[in-house]
Amino acid sequence: MSAQGDCDFLVKRARELVAEDPWAAKAWLITARTLYPTDFNIQYEMYMIERNAERTTSAGRLLYDIFINFPDQPVVWREITVITAALRNDSQDKHALFLKGVFETLPGPVQCQMLLKATEQCFNTLEKAEMLLLLLRRFPESVVQHGVSLGESLLEAENAEDLDTPVNCFRKLFVCDVLPLIVNNVEMRLPSSLLYKYMHTAAEFYIGYVTREDQHFVAGLKSPGLGRGQRYVIDGLSEKSSVVAEPWERLLEIVGVVGARCEWQGEKGSRTYTELLQRVKDLCRYLPSLEGETLSHCCSQIVTCSTLVLFHSSYLYVSAVQPSLFQGHNSLASTPWVLLEDLSSVFNDVEVERSSGKHTHKKRKLADGREKTMSSDDEDALGKGRGRHILVNKTEMMGWVETLEHFRTARESWDLLHSHDTLESEFNKICTAWKTENWLWYRIFLTDMIIYQGQYRKALSSLVQMSSLQPQSSLTAASNLETHRAVIQQASCHYALGEHRLACEKVLEVVSGLVPQNQEPVKCSEESSRARGKPRKGNDLRLVPCTSKDILPFCLQLMLACFKLRAFADGSRDDLALGHVIVLLQHDWPLGEALFLKAVDRICDHGSFQYENFFNYVTNIDMLEEFAYLRTTEGGRVQLELLPNQGLLIKHHTVTRGITKGVKEDFRLAMDRQVSRCGENLLSVLHRFCINEKIILIQSLP
């Protein structure tokens, strides 16, 4: 019998004995190994017996022998592949733990050599990267030799795949696993340009991760919250590998380490983004006196820090005003907020002055009583020397202080980046590289910032661009609200520009998609009392919930503001505009009572008033009483044409005093019917007014 035949016989005999007498099987193989020490099959069979019996120490010793003595055997590499797969997997399975234990028994140099050779056997980029990561984590000294090459291979693979998002498997492995090993290794000596490149690469990934709109959420899982390990699967990675915990904090850590390595001015490891901004604000003061390499170095620090603070703060702001963008399908019911002109002073812009010779109002006592509250001195004029104020209902917006602070910080960062030509140029390069023009959330912030700056024409262009970024999805209630958000901001901008007709068109477009809520009684809150207090300069803004309950009142106020200017214009008479004003003043009654009384004074001055829609839309009992009083002798016998075709009827049946008994009776009956309608839902009446009279409302404005 040949030597090979003897080996095969001994192996076969050992296999037959394993089940009934494993010790006899081992004895046969020990004898065989003594006789044939260079035979691979004998040693591999010895390893398999120990492996199947899950005897960690002896299996590890035998694996070491066959790896050293037979490194080119395919069977050995198949076994090593199984072991390294267990090492890469976080499974707590008993067999996987055994395989990890076998690997741990190997000497360190052998582990390192085994992982390096296993890496060479990999042809898949991701698998090869994960294998090298095992090596780098277990043997930090190998980071100097393999760290940068591994990182570059991942970035090259990303470019080769031509992926349309930085949130991909290659970038995730580089940013979250490889980069921390590189930048935290004190033995690494990397040029500043490469460190900046890696830091910007990481920033783009983390920002893309927390703001990504195409989130692939795992069924049955809920997002833990804003930017805190949102759970979805990145293509090419497992569910667990896709999770990035505390992305903003991890980015801040990278910035701190890179800043220290690049010898940033004042860099001591940033704890917050606010500290990051404060540091570069201080540094900015020295820019005019710097030049050459020092100037370039400082500009790089300022641009990097300010850009990250800008995106961090604007993200947090947009998370509050448009939460459905980031929190997945579970938050589609979250209310968007919209930044608009504050119109709370629309009722008290016109000071009511009445001389003793003017018409005495039937509700004079009521009016006088309210006028006394208009002398409140408990509030300084808002906006005096302090920029624009953003008002918000504190009870409706949770965390409103933080939201406004994030908005302020983001604006401050933006201003800093545009305070110097070099800073602006470098910032624009980053925006171009990251394709920020396609970030809907960032466009929302930019639009609100431009509105805050009072650049309304530019804001209108930004809103058009925002509309092009809106996802073309089915018209759910949430997407409908988001559409309203942009259109109502357009209306607000047109109003601020004095383009009242365009503002009215946009408002009516919004109103047509709203559902009026039940009318709630007006409460004399702090906010409403401030509205009737000292007049503001009209440059405040307000964050308004984007709901029918809140947007419809704003639309009515904006229309009132547009028509009021035309109705009370000096030297002209426009009964139609004045009639629209009276209809709109019913909302938030009695806040608009002073303005209504001024309208009545104007009607008395003219001696007549024609508005044929009066009985269709005026249901306020105070207004009805006032108009009934105007027809009396005490009220001035004002000629009122409030019924449809009343003018023709009067001409047809003229009597000595200019009004027929029939018309007078028609007016009385109409007034009686109208009083019976006073209990109607006023918001429904005004909503119907906007829908039915849309054309005439738009045509009434120049």
XYZ file of C-alpha atoms in Angstrom:
702
model
C 0.000 0.000 0.000
C 1.312 3.474 -0.892
C 1.901 6.219 1.709
C -1.111 8.147 0.476
C -3.218 5.047 0.739
C -2.065 4.560 4.301
C -3.014 8.149 5.151
C -6.445 7.772 3.614
C -7.011 4.513 5.504
C -6.043 6.052 8.817
C -8.308 9.074 8.251
C -11.188 6.833 7.207
C -10.727 4.605 10.264
C -10.714 7.643 12.542
C -13.958 8.935 11.022
C -15.647 5.578 11.613
C -14.706 5.662 15.278
C -15.653 9.293 16.047
C -19.298 8.606 16.813
C -18.803 5.587 19.114
C -15.304 6.162 20.548
C -13.893 9.692 19.891
C -10.820 9.006 22.006
C -9.925 5.993 19.866
C -10.403 8.164 16.770
C -8.002 10.744 18.199
C -5.490 8.009 18.946
C -5.590 6.799 15.371
C -5.005 10.377 14.073
C -2.163 11.074 16.531
C -0.486 7.908 15.307
C -1.116 8.897 11.698
C 0.340 12.381 12.276
C 3.433 10.872 13.879
C 3.917 8.639 10.880
C 3.033 11.275 8.274
C 3.686 14.765 9.788
C 3.320 16.602 6.442
C -0.036 15.175 5.407
C -2.724 17.861 5.270
C -5.764 15.539 5.416
C -4.666 13.996 8.721
C -4.169 17.372 10.426
C -7.341 18.829 8.975
C -9.341 15.808 10.192
C -7.879 16.288 13.664
C -8.996 19.937 13.552
C -12.516 19.028 12.394
C -12.960 16.528 15.271
C -12.015 19.195 17.814
C -14.113 21.822 15.979
C -17.224 19.663 15.883
C -16.762 18.879 19.555
C -16.375 22.664 20.148
C -13.179 22.270 22.135
C -11.884 25.817 21.733
C -8.262 25.535 22.879
C -7.332 22.365 21.022
C -9.209 23.491 17.882
C -7.325 26.801 17.949
C -3.962 25.051 18.315
C -4.709 22.754 15.363
C -5.995 25.670 13.238
C -2.733 27.462 13.933
C -0.763 24.403 12.741
C -2.621 23.937 9.471
C -2.559 27.712 8.759
C 1.234 27.785 9.228
C 1.962 24.497 7.472
C -0.645 24.542 4.677
C -1.395 28.235 3.911
C -2.392 27.573 0.302
C -5.015 24.906 0.878
C -8.492 26.086 -0.375
C -10.214 24.175 2.433
C -8.225 26.178 4.989
C -9.371 29.460 3.442
C -12.953 28.333 3.395
C -12.676 27.685 7.111
C -10.951 31.020 7.740
C -13.711 32.760 5.756
C -16.332 31.192 8.029
C -14.406 32.330 11.114
C -13.872 35.909 9.883
C -17.555 36.110 8.937
C -18.391 35.244 12.540
C -15.960 37.940 13.698
C -17.688 40.554 11.525
C -21.097 39.477 12.739
C -22.386 40.591 16.118
C -24.394 37.400 16.524
C -24.432 35.798 19.964
C -25.162 32.377 18.476
C -23.339 29.587 20.361
C -21.448 28.323 17.312
C -20.462 31.848 16.258
C -19.118 32.496 19.750
C -17.130 29.261 19.539
C -15.547 30.319 16.231
C -14.628 33.699 17.727
C -13.093 31.881 20.660
C -10.995 29.717 18.328
C -9.672 32.848 16.651
C -8.853 34.441 20.001
C -6.602 31.486 20.918
C -4.308 32.266 17.985
C -1.167 34.350 18.641
C -1.509 38.034 17.715
C 0.884 37.951 14.759
C -0.962 34.945 13.349
C -4.310 36.733 13.742
C -2.883 39.737 11.920
C -1.406 37.617 9.146
C -4.615 35.602 8.821
C -6.762 38.733 8.497
C -4.396 40.273 5.948
C -4.420 37.137 3.824
C -8.194 36.818 4.207
C -8.478 40.374 2.930
C -6.473 39.461 -0.145
C -8.941 36.669 -0.866
C -11.860 39.154 -0.999
C -12.944 40.634 -4.303
C -16.036 42.472 -3.031
C -15.108 46.020 -1.931
C -17.428 46.041 1.084
C -16.350 42.619 2.285
C -12.698 43.545 1.859
C -13.234 46.794 3.772
C -14.977 45.017 6.639
C -12.124 42.495 6.818
C -9.529 45.248 6.967
C -11.563 47.002 9.637
C -11.254 43.872 11.760
C -7.523 44.131 11.337
C -7.339 47.854 12.125
C -9.480 47.559 15.235
C -7.545 44.608 16.640
C -4.142 45.956 15.686
C -4.127 49.778 15.866
C -0.496 49.839 14.764
C -1.679 48.642 11.336
C -3.732 51.837 10.858
C -0.593 53.712 9.787
C 0.003 51.237 6.980
C -3.535 50.432 5.873
C -5.868 53.185 7.180
C -5.609 55.793 4.424
C -5.499 53.218 1.622
C -8.683 51.604 2.984
C -10.413 54.984 3.228
C -9.414 55.975 -0.285
C -10.560 52.625 -1.695
C -14.025 53.186 -0.185
C -14.256 56.712 -1.592
C -13.080 55.478 -5.002
C -15.707 52.729 -4.929
C -18.372 55.338 -4.139
C -17.276 57.457 -7.100
C -17.142 54.431 -9.378
C -20.719 53.499 -8.471
C -21.839 57.065 -9.313
C -24.277 57.108 -6.397
C -26.694 60.021 -6.123
C -26.527 60.345 -2.345
C -23.693 60.563 0.196
C -25.738 58.261 2.440
C -24.444 54.996 1.001
C -22.665 51.907 2.288
C -19.170 52.997 1.187
C -19.404 56.454 2.757
C -20.935 55.062 5.925
C -18.056 52.610 6.462
C -15.496 55.307 5.747
C -17.037 58.013 7.940
C -18.234 55.947 10.883
C -15.594 53.217 11.035
C -12.396 54.087 9.158
C -12.083 57.856 9.672
C -12.158 57.785 13.508
C -9.318 55.247 13.452
C -7.281 57.469 11.141
C -7.718 60.838 12.853
C -7.369 59.464 16.384
C -4.110 57.652 15.642
C -1.287 59.846 16.929
C 1.218 58.103 14.658
C -0.566 59.289 11.522
C 0.963 62.349 9.844
C -1.528 63.664 7.318
C -1.497 66.986 5.430
C -4.150 69.548 6.412
C -5.677 69.419 2.935
C -6.423 65.696 3.328
C -7.825 66.206 6.825
C -10.142 68.941 5.545
C -11.221 66.702 2.671
C -12.054 63.868 5.065
C -13.838 66.174 7.505
C -16.026 67.654 4.744
C -16.729 64.142 3.475
C -17.882 63.158 6.949
C -19.970 66.310 7.362
C -21.776 65.717 4.076
C -22.606 62.169 5.159
C -23.863 63.045 8.643
C -25.951 65.973 7.377
C -27.349 63.836 4.577
C -28.119 61.072 7.073
C -30.173 63.166 9.492
C -31.971 65.159 6.778
C -32.580 62.384 4.267
C -36.155 62.381 2.980
C -36.127 59.011 1.159
C -35.969 57.072 4.411
C -36.367 53.284 4.069
C -37.931 52.585 7.440
C -37.920 49.057 8.767
C -41.440 47.719 9.231
C -42.608 47.834 12.810
C -39.850 50.168 13.958
C -40.344 53.715 15.101
C -37.867 56.524 14.709
C -36.353 57.319 18.104
C -36.373 61.014 17.340
C -34.622 63.902 15.693
C -31.180 62.924 14.461
C -30.819 60.255 17.123
C -30.231 56.979 15.287
C -33.168 57.133 12.894
C -33.705 53.506 11.976
C -33.731 52.725 8.307
C -31.688 50.532 6.007
C -28.886 51.914 3.863
C -28.596 49.989 0.596
C -25.852 47.403 0.858
C -25.846 47.295 4.669
C -27.796 45.385 7.270
C -30.405 47.056 9.448
C -28.021 47.173 12.389
C -25.095 48.459 10.340
C -27.304 51.224 8.923
C -27.930 52.828 12.304
C -25.825 55.870 13.181
C -26.297 56.979 16.768
C -25.913 60.672 17.662
C -24.753 61.808 14.197
C -24.427 65.503 15.074
C -22.359 64.677 18.150
C -20.110 62.331 16.181
C -19.546 65.033 13.588
C -18.614 67.473 16.338
C -16.061 64.972 17.661
C -14.459 64.656 14.224
C -14.315 68.457 13.905
C -12.652 68.744 17.303
C -9.972 66.169 16.501
C -9.262 67.516 13.016
C -9.195 71.080 14.342
C -6.587 70.120 16.904
C -4.478 68.355 14.258
C -4.736 71.352 11.921
C -3.766 73.639 14.806
C -6.884 75.773 14.700
C -6.841 78.994 16.643
C -8.290 78.509 20.121
C -9.248 74.884 19.418
C -9.560 72.955 22.671
C -12.103 70.368 21.568
C -15.536 71.848 20.917
C -18.310 70.736 23.224
C -21.168 72.451 21.391
C -21.899 74.021 18.029
C -22.555 77.335 19.778
C -18.991 77.336 21.116
C -17.767 76.554 17.620
C -19.510 79.651 16.261
C -18.369 81.913 19.086
C -14.749 80.907 18.491
C -14.780 81.778 14.797
C -16.712 85.000 15.456
C -13.817 86.090 17.637
C -11.375 84.970 14.958
C -13.192 86.972 12.271
C -12.178 90.217 13.923
C -8.560 89.572 13.004
C -9.147 88.755 9.322
C -8.445 92.291 7.991
C -4.956 92.191 9.500
C -4.038 88.741 8.151
C -2.505 87.777 4.822
C -0.929 84.889 2.966
C -0.891 81.428 4.512
C -2.168 82.684 7.858
C -5.226 84.230 6.207
C -5.915 81.035 4.258
C -5.576 78.925 7.404
C -7.976 81.113 9.386
C -10.495 81.278 6.532
C -10.552 77.477 6.311
C -11.320 77.248 10.018
C -14.021 79.941 9.880
C -15.734 78.518 6.791
C -15.748 74.942 8.077
C -17.076 75.810 11.524
C -19.616 78.398 10.360
C -20.931 76.065 7.650
C -21.492 73.233 10.099
C -23.188 75.525 12.622
C -25.368 76.932 9.833
C -26.567 73.505 8.712
C -26.940 72.204 12.269
C -29.028 75.172 13.429
C -31.096 75.441 10.253
C -31.822 71.699 10.472
C -33.077 72.075 14.039
C -35.192 75.090 13.017
C -36.765 73.299 10.054
C -37.322 70.207 12.235
C -39.608 72.386 14.331
C -41.459 74.206 11.536
C -41.679 71.294 9.052
C -41.316 68.143 11.195
C -42.705 65.660 8.679
C -39.584 66.076 6.515
C -37.347 64.235 8.972
C -39.426 62.058 11.266
C -40.820 59.604 8.775
C -44.373 58.449 8.218
C -45.193 58.363 11.925
C -45.214 62.152 12.047
C -47.254 63.011 8.976
C -49.822 64.474 11.321
C -47.242 66.894 12.756
C -48.220 70.485 12.176
C -46.047 72.616 9.872
C -45.449 76.235 10.868
C -45.146 79.130 8.463
C -43.346 82.473 8.870
C -45.617 85.350 7.850
C -46.052 89.079 8.271
C -47.602 89.888 11.620
C -51.025 91.431 10.932
C -52.266 91.679 14.500
C -52.164 95.488 14.217
C -54.466 95.507 11.199
C -57.354 96.725 13.373
C -55.637 99.678 14.989
C -53.514 101.228 12.261
C -56.179 103.872 11.681
C -56.770 106.120 14.675
C -60.434 106.786 15.258
C -61.200 110.466 15.715
C -64.711 111.713 16.125
C -65.662 115.328 16.729
C -68.823 116.292 18.581
C -70.552 117.253 15.363
C -70.161 113.825 13.809
C -72.630 110.970 13.777
C -73.394 109.647 17.273
C -73.071 105.878 17.235
C -75.770 103.757 18.737
C -73.045 101.578 20.293
C -71.060 104.607 21.486
C -71.030 103.589 25.121
C -69.667 100.168 24.224
C -67.030 101.687 21.982
C -65.911 104.250 24.518
C -65.511 101.573 27.144
C -63.137 99.649 24.902
C -61.137 102.675 23.889
C -59.947 103.078 27.442
C -57.905 99.881 27.130
C -56.006 101.338 24.165
C -53.846 103.582 26.352
C -51.838 100.729 27.837
C -48.203 101.680 28.464
C -47.009 98.253 29.535
C -45.168 97.547 26.267
C -42.315 99.233 24.475
C -42.678 99.684 20.740
C -41.470 96.389 19.312
C -38.615 96.385 16.887
C -37.217 99.762 17.934
C -33.511 99.459 17.169
C -33.560 95.692 17.747
C -34.323 94.258 14.325
C -37.415 92.274 13.513
C -39.318 90.302 16.093
C -40.780 86.862 15.461
C -43.958 86.332 17.437
C -45.317 82.889 18.274
C -48.126 81.470 20.372
C -46.138 80.035 23.248
C -48.848 77.575 24.250
C -49.066 76.016 20.774
C -45.373 75.614 19.899
C -43.415 73.445 22.269
C -39.797 74.558 22.585
C -40.440 77.900 20.881
C -37.468 79.522 22.645
C -35.067 76.924 21.232
C -36.648 77.134 17.774
C -36.176 80.908 17.541
C -32.666 80.585 18.946
C -31.755 78.030 16.267
C -33.121 80.392 13.615
C -31.050 83.265 15.044
C -27.878 81.144 15.210
C -28.317 79.940 11.633
C -28.790 83.541 10.413
C -25.715 84.615 12.356
C -23.665 81.856 10.722
C -24.955 82.862 7.297
C -24.033 86.498 7.904
C -20.560 85.477 9.038
C -19.998 83.402 5.893
C -20.990 86.395 3.763
C -18.992 88.993 5.669
C -15.831 88.494 3.610
C -15.322 87.675 -0.074
C -12.955 84.796 0.640
C -15.323 83.246 3.170
C -18.270 83.512 0.795
C -16.274 82.011 -2.079
C -15.172 78.997 -0.024
C -18.670 78.499 1.370
C -20.135 78.528 -2.144
C -17.648 75.836 -3.174
C -18.892 73.594 -0.364
C -22.534 74.235 -1.311
C -21.797 73.377 -4.941
C -19.960 70.176 -4.014
C -22.763 69.079 -1.688
C -25.517 70.136 -4.117
C -27.332 72.085 -1.416
C -29.579 73.585 -4.081
C -31.441 70.253 -3.986
C -31.978 70.269 -0.213
C -35.645 71.111 0.330
C -35.194 71.541 4.091
C -32.369 74.033 3.565
C -34.414 75.954 0.999
C -37.171 76.286 3.610
C -34.704 77.875 6.018
C -33.217 80.141 3.336
C -36.676 81.344 2.355
C -37.597 82.178 5.937
C -34.265 83.947 6.424
C -34.759 86.026 3.280
C -38.251 86.955 4.478
C -36.767 87.934 7.822
C -34.253 90.126 5.982
C -37.136 91.872 4.200
C -35.963 90.823 0.720
C -39.444 89.890 -0.436
C -38.764 89.839 -4.171
C -35.900 87.420 -3.590
C -38.119 85.411 -1.233
C -40.725 84.967 -3.981
C -38.061 83.502 -6.279
C -36.933 81.218 -3.463
C -40.513 80.015 -2.944
C -40.785 79.123 -6.625
C -37.564 77.136 -6.324
C -38.922 75.451 -3.199
C -42.025 74.330 -5.078
C -39.825 72.602 -7.659
C -38.162 70.603 -4.862
C -41.445 69.402 -3.332
C -41.866 65.632 -3.864
C -44.579 64.831 -6.382
C -46.600 62.514 -4.166
C -50.259 61.871 -3.686
C -52.163 64.781 -2.194
C -52.436 63.708 1.414
C -53.584 66.110 4.068
C -49.961 66.716 5.044
C -48.765 67.450 1.507
C -51.758 69.755 1.046
C -50.710 71.717 4.124
C -47.147 71.933 2.811
C -48.484 73.331 -0.461
C -50.492 75.906 1.496
C -47.351 76.783 3.415
C -45.554 78.004 0.283
C -48.577 79.757 -1.243
C -49.488 81.619 1.938
C -45.878 82.817 2.198
C -46.136 84.085 -1.375
C -49.269 86.008 -0.417
C -47.504 87.477 2.604
C -44.544 88.583 0.456
C -46.791 90.177 -2.182
C -48.593 92.080 0.565
C -45.302 93.330 2.005
C -44.332 94.527 -1.477
C -47.623 96.419 -1.803
C -48.854 94.049 -4.527
C -52.285 93.682 -3.005
C -54.043 92.125 -5.972
C -51.445 89.352 -6.258
C -51.590 88.878 -2.486
C -55.369 88.525 -2.658
C -55.130 86.003 -5.503
C -52.753 83.798 -3.499
C -54.850 84.114 -0.350
C -58.013 83.060 -2.153
C -56.130 80.118 -3.682
C -55.289 78.997 -0.156
C -58.775 79.610 1.245
C -60.326 77.420 -1.439
C -58.486 74.425 0.036
C -59.301 75.139 3.677
C -62.122 73.771 5.782
C -63.593 76.344 8.197
C -63.576 75.314 11.837
C -66.227 76.038 14.441
C -66.163 79.641 15.514
C -64.579 80.174 18.912
C -65.393 83.199 21.067
C -62.667 85.836 21.071
C -60.736 85.897 24.337
C -59.138 89.058 25.588
C -55.684 87.509 25.759
C -52.371 89.212 26.248
C -51.782 88.935 22.519
C -55.062 90.570 21.527
C -54.634 93.331 24.082
C -51.208 94.047 22.657
C -52.778 94.273 19.226
C -55.023 97.035 20.545
C -52.144 98.692 22.373
C -49.481 100.957 20.932
C -49.261 100.619 17.160
C -46.262 98.709 15.880
C -44.151 99.779 12.965
C -45.520 96.809 11.056
C -42.187 95.018 10.602
C -42.787 92.069 12.919
C -43.177 88.498 11.742
C -45.219 85.659 13.172
C -44.870 81.872 13.162
C -48.338 80.497 12.460
C -49.438 76.830 12.567
C -50.258 75.715 9.053
C -53.789 74.532 9.843
C -57.207 75.664 8.678
C -57.876 76.877 12.216
C -54.958 79.322 12.063
C -54.431 80.019 8.357
C -58.014 81.041 7.556
C -57.936 83.869 10.142
C -54.601 85.049 8.716
C -56.044 85.048 5.206
C -58.990 87.131 6.381
C -56.657 89.582 8.116
C -54.469 89.916 5.052
C -57.470 90.595 2.813
C -58.681 93.161 5.325
C -55.270 94.838 5.278
C -55.378 95.022 1.463
C -58.923 96.383 1.179
C -58.601 98.728 4.143
C -56.031 100.870 2.365
C -58.318 101.239 -0.637
C -61.496 101.738 1.383
C -60.055 104.547 3.511
C -57.918 106.243 0.843
C -58.098 110.025 1.118
C -60.017 111.877 -1.562
C -61.693 108.821 -3.067
C -64.801 106.750 -2.508
C -65.003 102.999 -3.012
C -68.187 101.542 -1.533
C -67.298 98.057 -2.798
C -63.954 98.003 -0.972
C -65.592 99.497 2.119
C -68.253 96.787 2.015
C -65.585 94.085 1.807
C -63.864 95.654 4.824
C -67.091 95.587 6.842
C -67.644 91.910 6.017
C -64.068 91.024 6.990
C -64.171 93.069 10.203
C -66.673 90.587 11.625
C -63.829 88.185 12.280
C -62.144 88.656 15.663
C -64.923 91.026 16.686
C -64.761 93.286 18.664
C -61.067 93.879 17.880
C -62.081 95.647 14.668
C -64.871 97.737 16.188
C -62.922 101.013 16.069
C -62.222 100.496 12.375
C -65.858 99.614 11.755
C -66.964 102.842 13.423
C -64.569 104.751 11.196
C -66.204 103.055 8.196
C -69.602 104.158 9.512
C -68.294 107.725 9.844
C -67.179 107.583 6.223
C -70.625 106.367 5.136
C -72.258 109.214 7.082
C -69.951 111.735 5.435
C -71.051 110.509 2.010
C -74.719 110.286 2.991
C -75.186 106.994 1.168
C -73.728 103.508 0.839
C -74.230 100.763 -1.714
C -73.166 97.156 -1.105
C -75.587 94.569 -2.430
C -73.802 91.618 -0.731
C -74.456 93.035 2.721
C -77.249 90.652 3.662
C -75.395 87.670 2.199
C -72.413 87.922 4.516
C -72.975 90.386 7.400
C -74.386 88.555 10.434
C -72.769 90.517 13.277
C -75.536 91.834 15.543
C -73.623 95.018 16.476
C -73.117 95.865 12.813
C -76.731 95.120 11.954
C -77.944 97.415 14.728
C -75.612 100.179 13.558
C -76.878 99.996 9.976
C -80.504 99.884 11.120
C -79.786 102.995 13.176
C -78.286 104.792 10.153
C -81.695 104.799 8.413
C -83.397 106.568 11.302
C -83.714 110.333 11.718
C -81.352 110.218 14.701
C -78.863 108.201 12.645
C -78.829 110.705 9.787
C -81.279 109.053 7.361
C -78.372 107.647 5.351
C -79.435 106.221 1.999
C -78.471 102.525 2.089
C -78.636 100.273 -0.948
C -77.935 96.880 0.618
C -80.441 94.707 -1.250
C -79.788 93.230 -4.685
C -81.167 95.517 -7.456
C -82.364 97.993 -4.822
C -81.152 100.929 -6.907
C -83.395 99.988 -9.838
C -86.343 99.438 -7.508
C -85.963 102.876 -5.978
C -85.851 104.545 -9.389
C -88.976 102.685 -10.433
C -91.030 103.606 -7.326
C -89.726 107.018 -6.322
C -91.712 109.016 -3.759
C -91.088 112.413 -2.222
C -88.531 111.294 0.345
C -86.607 109.126 -2.159
C -87.498 105.727 -0.672
C -90.608 103.713 -1.369
C -92.615 102.130 1.363
C -92.040 98.776 -0.388
C -88.279 99.137 -0.326
C -88.405 100.246 3.297
C -90.423 97.180 4.187
C -88.042 94.949 2.215
C -85.144 96.381 4.202
C -86.915 95.766 7.513
C -87.749 92.175 6.585
C -84.198 91.553 5.362
C -82.830 92.945 8.615
C -85.149 90.708 10.641
C -84.025 87.665 8.660
C -80.411 88.666 9.122
C -80.772 88.922 12.894
C -81.999 85.318 12.898
C -78.711 84.311 11.197
C -76.495 85.733 13.933
C -75.912 82.255 15.333
C -74.361 80.949 12.108
C -70.725 79.826 12.127
C -68.996 83.065 11.163
C -65.949 81.321 9.734
C -68.214 79.362 7.388
C -69.902 82.598 6.309
C -66.571 84.306 5.626
C -65.191 81.192 3.911
C -68.239 81.214 1.639
C -67.680 84.934 1.022
C -64.123 84.254 -0.180
C -65.177 81.364 -2.424
C -68.292 82.905 -3.973
C -66.930 86.425 -4.435
C -63.422 85.437 -5.546
C -63.559 87.170 -8.921
C -65.051 90.429 -7.663
C -62.642 90.498 -4.720
C -59.628 90.256 -7.010
C -61.044 92.780 -9.463
C -61.689 95.232 -6.625
C -57.951 95.692 -6.118
C -55.656 97.593 -8.502
